[in-house]
Short mmCIF file of C-alpha atoms in Angstrom, two decimals:
data_model
loop_
_atom_site.label_atom_id
_atom_site.label_comp_id
_atom_site.label_asym_id
_atom_site.label_seq_id
_atom_site.Cartn_x
_atom_site.Cartn_y
_atom_site.Cartn_z
CA UNK A 1 0.00 0.00 0.00
CA UNK A 2 1.50 3.31 -1.00
CA UNK A 3 1.61 6.16 1.46
CA UNK A 4 -1.25 7.92 -0.25
CA UNK A 5 -3.50 4.95 -0.93
CA UNK A 6 -6.87 5.12 0.80
CA UNK A 7 -8.44 1.99 2.11
CA UNK A 8 -12.24 2.12 2.47
CA UNK A 9 -13.32 0.92 5.91
CA UNK A 10 -16.99 0.54 5.03
CA UNK A 11 -19.84 1.55 2.74
CA UNK A 12 -23.00 3.66 2.92
CA UNK A 13 -26.33 1.83 2.65
CA UNK A 14 -28.92 4.41 1.66
CA UNK A 15 -32.18 4.73 -0.28
CA UNK A 16 -30.41 7.47 -2.30
CA UNK A 17 -29.11 6.08 -5.57
CA UNK A 18 -28.98 9.02 -7.99
CA UNK A 19 -26.33 11.71 -7.43
CA UNK A 20 -28.25 14.11 -9.68
CA UNK A 21 -31.33 14.18 -7.43
CA UNK A 22 -29.71 13.55 -4.01
CA UNK A 23 -29.81 16.46 -1.53
CA UNK A 24 -26.64 18.54 -1.64
CA UNK A 25 -26.31 18.64 2.15
CA UNK A 26 -27.59 16.47 5.00
CA UNK A 27 -29.96 19.10 6.35
CA UNK A 28 -31.64 19.54 2.97
CA UNK A 29 -33.93 16.54 3.32
CA UNK A 30 -31.39 13.71 3.30
CA UNK A 31 -32.61 10.35 4.65
CA UNK A 32 -31.24 8.23 7.46
CA UNK A 33 -28.69 5.67 6.30
CA UNK A 34 -26.48 2.83 7.51
CA UNK A 35 -22.72 2.86 7.67
CA UNK A 36 -21.65 -0.77 7.21
CA UNK A 37 -18.10 -1.39 8.36
CA UNK A 38 -15.66 -4.10 7.33
CA UNK A 39 -15.10 -6.80 9.98
CA UNK A 40 -11.39 -6.05 10.21
CA UNK A 41 -12.02 -2.55 11.62
CA UNK A 42 -14.43 -3.71 14.35
CA UNK A 43 -12.13 -2.51 17.17
CA UNK A 44 -12.20 1.01 15.70
CA UNK A 45 -16.02 1.06 15.58
CA UNK A 46 -16.81 -0.37 18.98
CA UNK A 47 -17.06 2.89 20.94
CA UNK A 48 -19.52 4.71 18.68
CA UNK A 49 -22.59 5.52 20.77
CA UNK A 50 -26.21 6.36 19.90
CA UNK A 51 -27.08 9.98 20.56
CA UNK A 52 -23.63 11.33 19.79
CA UNK A 53 -22.65 13.48 16.83
CA UNK A 54 -19.92 12.34 14.47
CA UNK A 55 -18.10 13.48 11.37
CA UNK A 56 -18.15 10.90 8.60
CA UNK A 57 -15.53 11.10 5.85
CA UNK A 58 -16.45 9.47 2.55
CA UNK A 59 -14.91 9.17 -0.92
CA UNK A 60 -17.03 10.56 -3.73
CA UNK A 61 -16.10 7.80 -6.12
CA UNK A 62 -18.17 9.25 -8.97
CA UNK A 63 -16.72 12.75 -8.69
CA UNK A 64 -14.42 14.37 -11.23
CA UNK A 65 -10.94 15.09 -9.92
CA UNK A 66 -9.86 17.40 -12.74
CA UNK A 67 -12.41 20.13 -11.96
CA UNK A 68 -10.84 23.11 -10.15
CA UNK A 69 -13.66 25.68 -10.41
CA UNK A 70 -17.44 25.30 -10.47
CA UNK A 71 -20.65 27.30 -10.44
CA UNK A 72 -21.70 26.81 -6.78
CA UNK A 73 -24.55 24.31 -6.45
CA UNK A 74 -24.59 23.96 -10.24
CA UNK A 75 -26.26 27.39 -10.52
CA UNK A 76 -24.87 28.94 -13.70
CA UNK A 77 -26.10 32.36 -12.62
CA UNK A 78 -23.40 32.29 -9.92
CA UNK A 79 -19.81 32.99 -10.96
CA UNK A 80 -17.32 30.17 -11.31
CA UNK A 81 -15.58 29.70 -7.97
CA UNK A 82 -12.40 27.83 -7.04
CA UNK A 83 -13.45 24.49 -5.55
CA UNK A 84 -11.57 25.08 -2.27
CA UNK A 85 -14.15 27.84 -1.58
CA UNK A 86 -17.07 25.50 -2.37
CA UNK A 87 -18.46 22.18 -1.14
CA UNK A 88 -18.62 20.72 -4.64
CA UNK A 89 -17.95 16.96 -4.74
CA UNK A 90 -15.72 17.60 -7.76
CA UNK A 91 -12.23 18.45 -6.47
CA UNK A 92 -8.68 17.03 -6.63
CA UNK A 93 -9.28 14.77 -3.62
CA UNK A 94 -13.04 14.18 -3.50
CA UNK A 95 -13.38 13.55 0.22
CA UNK A 96 -16.89 14.09 1.55
CA UNK A 97 -17.37 15.48 5.05
CA UNK A 98 -20.73 14.85 6.72
CA UNK A 99 -21.86 15.76 10.22
CA UNK A 100 -24.38 13.18 11.41
CA UNK A 101 -26.18 12.03 14.53
CA UNK A 102 -25.54 8.39 15.49
CA UNK A 103 -29.02 6.88 15.85
CA UNK A 104 -28.30 3.21 16.56
CA UNK A 105 -25.45 0.75 16.73
CA UNK A 106 -25.83 -2.88 15.64
CA UNK A 107 -22.35 -4.38 15.66
CA UNK A 108 -20.66 -3.27 12.45
CA UNK A 109 -23.80 -1.45 11.25
CA UNK A 110 -24.22 2.13 12.45
CA UNK A 111 -27.48 3.98 11.76
CA UNK A 112 -27.00 7.72 11.16
CA UNK A 113 -29.39 10.58 10.50
CA UNK A 114 -29.60 12.90 7.50
CA UNK A 115 -26.80 11.61 5.29
CA UNK A 116 -26.72 12.90 1.71
CA UNK A 117 -24.13 10.36 0.43
CA UNK A 118 -25.56 7.89 -2.06
CA UNK A 119 -25.81 4.13 -1.70
CA UNK A 120 -22.46 2.38 -1.99
CA UNK A 121 -20.32 5.42 -1.20
CA UNK A 122 -17.04 4.28 0.42
CA UNK A 123 -16.53 5.35 4.03
CA UNK A 124 -12.98 6.45 4.94
CA UNK A 125 -13.16 7.56 8.54
CA UNK A 126 -15.38 8.59 11.45
CA UNK A 127 -14.35 11.22 13.98
CA UNK A 128 -16.14 12.57 17.02
CA UNK A 129 -17.24 16.19 16.89
CA UNK A 130 -14.65 18.03 18.93
CA UNK A 131 -16.07 19.25 22.23
CA UNK A 132 -14.56 21.85 24.52
CA UNK A 133 -11.11 21.28 26.05
CA UNK A 134 -12.57 19.51 29.11
CA UNK A 135 -14.36 16.95 26.93
CA UNK A 136 -11.36 15.73 24.92
CA UNK B 1 -3.81 7.06 -10.63
CA UNK B 2 -6.00 4.51 -8.92
CA UNK B 3 -9.43 5.46 -7.67
CA UNK B 4 -8.23 5.60 -4.10
CA UNK B 5 -4.91 7.34 -4.63
CA UNK B 6 -4.64 10.70 -2.89
CA UNK B 7 -2.76 13.49 -4.55
CA UNK B 8 -1.40 16.15 -2.17
CA UNK B 9 -2.31 19.64 -3.38
CA UNK B 10 0.10 21.47 -1.09
CA UNK B 11 2.13 21.38 2.10
CA UNK B 12 2.05 22.99 5.55
CA UNK B 13 4.85 25.41 6.41
CA UNK B 14 4.95 25.67 10.19
CA UNK B 15 7.39 26.29 13.05
CA UNK B 16 6.13 22.97 14.51
CA UNK B 17 8.52 20.16 13.65
CA UNK B 18 8.09 17.53 16.39
CA UNK B 19 4.85 15.55 16.50
CA UNK B 20 5.54 14.52 20.11
CA UNK B 21 5.45 18.11 21.41
CA UNK B 22 2.99 19.69 18.94
CA UNK B 23 -0.39 20.76 20.35
CA UNK B 24 -3.06 18.11 19.89
CA UNK B 25 -5.65 20.58 18.63
CA UNK B 26 -5.50 24.00 17.01
CA UNK B 27 -7.01 25.81 20.00
CA UNK B 28 -4.43 24.35 22.38
CA UNK B 29 -1.71 26.88 21.57
CA UNK B 30 -0.98 25.99 17.94
CA UNK B 31 0.87 28.62 15.90
CA UNK B 32 -0.14 30.32 12.68
CA UNK B 33 1.13 28.52 9.58
CA UNK B 34 1.21 28.75 5.80
CA UNK B 35 -0.54 26.42 3.40
CA UNK B 36 1.61 26.37 0.25
CA UNK B 37 -0.27 25.06 -2.78
CA UNK B 38 1.04 23.48 -5.95
CA UNK B 39 0.86 25.75 -9.03
CA UNK B 40 -1.39 23.34 -10.89
CA UNK B 41 -4.25 23.84 -8.39
CA UNK B 42 -4.14 27.65 -8.52
CA UNK B 43 -7.70 27.88 -9.93
CA UNK B 44 -9.01 25.93 -6.92
CA UNK B 45 -7.29 28.29 -4.45
CA UNK B 46 -8.19 31.63 -6.02
CA UNK B 47 -11.40 32.33 -4.08
CA UNK B 48 -10.05 31.79 -0.55
CA UNK B 49 -10.54 35.07 1.34
CA UNK B 50 -8.95 36.53 4.48
CA UNK B 51 -11.32 36.60 7.44
CA UNK B 52 -13.20 33.47 6.45
CA UNK B 53 -13.14 30.15 8.26
CA UNK B 54 -12.14 27.00 6.43
CA UNK B 55 -11.71 23.29 7.03
CA UNK B 56 -8.29 22.03 6.02
CA UNK B 57 -7.84 18.32 5.35
CA UNK B 58 -4.32 16.95 5.72
CA UNK B 59 -2.62 13.58 5.56
CA UNK B 60 -0.81 12.54 8.76
CA UNK B 61 2.05 10.93 6.87
CA UNK B 62 3.81 9.84 10.08
CA UNK B 63 0.75 8.17 11.60
CA UNK B 64 0.31 4.44 12.06
CA UNK B 65 -2.51 2.97 10.00
CA UNK B 66 -2.71 -0.37 11.82
CA UNK B 67 -3.83 1.12 15.14
CA UNK B 68 -7.57 0.63 15.78
CA UNK B 69 -7.80 1.57 19.47
CA UNK B 70 -5.86 4.06 21.59
CA UNK B 71 -5.76 5.62 25.01
CA UNK B 72 -7.29 9.05 24.24
CA UNK B 73 -4.65 11.78 24.14
CA UNK B 74 -2.04 9.18 25.04
CA UNK B 75 -3.32 9.15 28.63
CA UNK B 76 -2.93 5.56 29.82
CA UNK B 77 -5.28 6.23 32.74
CA UNK B 78 -8.10 6.43 30.19
CA UNK B 79 -9.46 3.18 28.76
CA UNK B 80 -8.52 2.07 25.27
CA UNK B 81 -11.07 3.48 22.85
CA UNK B 82 -11.85 2.62 19.23
CA UNK B 83 -10.19 5.26 17.04
CA UNK B 84 -13.45 6.25 15.32
CA UNK B 85 -14.52 7.65 18.71
CA UNK B 86 -11.24 9.59 19.10
CA UNK B 87 -9.28 12.25 17.23
CA UNK B 88 -6.07 10.21 17.31
CA UNK B 89 -3.88 10.71 14.23
CA UNK B 90 -3.38 6.94 14.19
CA UNK B 91 -6.26 5.39 12.21
CA UNK B 92 -6.80 3.38 9.00
CA UNK B 93 -6.99 6.52 6.86
CA UNK B 94 -5.03 9.18 8.76
CA UNK B 95 -6.81 12.25 7.42
CA UNK B 96 -6.46 15.32 9.60
CA UNK B 97 -9.34 17.77 9.89
CA UNK B 98 -8.51 21.28 11.03
CA UNK B 99 -10.81 24.29 11.38
CA UNK B 100 -8.78 27.45 10.75
CA UNK B 101 -9.22 31.15 10.12
CA UNK B 102 -7.77 32.39 6.82
CA UNK B 103 -5.50 35.30 7.82
CA UNK B 104 -3.89 36.31 4.53
CA UNK B 105 -3.67 35.26 0.91
CA UNK B 106 -0.51 35.67 -1.15
CA UNK B 107 -1.08 33.84 -4.42
CA UNK B 108 -0.49 30.18 -3.73
CA UNK B 109 0.45 30.84 -0.09
CA UNK B 110 -2.42 31.01 2.40
CA UNK B 111 -1.76 32.13 5.97
CA UNK B 112 -3.99 30.41 8.53
CA UNK B 113 -4.37 30.71 12.30
CA UNK B 114 -3.90 28.06 14.99
CA UNK B 115 -2.89 25.01 12.95
CA UNK B 116 -1.50 22.03 14.88
CA UNK B 117 -0.21 20.15 11.81
CA UNK B 118 3.57 19.92 11.69
CA UNK B 119 5.89 21.33 9.04
CA UNK B 120 5.72 19.44 5.75
CA UNK B 121 2.34 17.82 6.36
CA UNK B 122 0.62 17.18 3.00
CA UNK B 123 -2.57 19.17 2.36
CA UNK B 124 -5.39 17.26 0.66
CA UNK B 125 -8.30 19.67 0.50
CA UNK B 126 -9.81 22.91 1.77
CA UNK B 127 -13.54 23.37 2.26
CA UNK B 128 -15.55 26.36 3.46
CA UNK B 129 -17.30 26.01 6.79
CA UNK B 130 -20.90 25.32 5.88
CA UNK B 131 -23.14 28.27 6.66
CA UNK B 132 -26.91 28.28 6.88
CA UNK B 133 -29.02 27.33 3.86
CA UNK B 134 -29.14 30.92 2.58
CA UNK B 135 -25.35 31.18 2.55
CA UNK B 136 -24.60 28.14 0.38
#
């Protein structure tokens, strides 16, 4: 494995299947979904708890990596903007960042709320939302 | 380039050089730093603006990828915890997530506040902090 090779640790299971009609952000009507982890990362998953908030990192495997500027939200009335100032999925490293609520935990299957990633999207990482210094 | 191959778009220039003594989070005394981007991503960088907040994604190239549970913050009095419930740099995909203020823009060099990543850390992506629905 090269230094810069990602290794998916799981997949999204979601009723969303079409990137063109999926909500652009989780709070824009996205459904609940499952994160389904690979058995070999079970020790990393085991302390996720219902009721907590987490940041899920995904890989937009259908995104274009050669796009450096876009019309935000696909709205051609808005000026082209460098992708580092937008949340476009199209970018040199198409890593998705999603803040979700953990709803339920069933072994390697984690139910999360309001996730706009489509079915089959590779999951790269989960991180807790950073609390204040006394909660770290 | 394989589907899961990351391509660094820049590097961190920082006075921090030792991971062992670097602050664990940006608000724990981390210094200001430069993000220095590669010329071929200039169009992606061009709309970053001083005074805005951004999320910087980095690659912890010195992290261990085979660690699935850690004592949080290296404190052995705390129980071992699955890394997806911690912000440890050691994890299957060691992607760092840093919220920073953009302080200054000088072409491909972006000055940011309070960044705990050490000198030379590869930069993968920059995203704006997501505002409310009317700011997207």
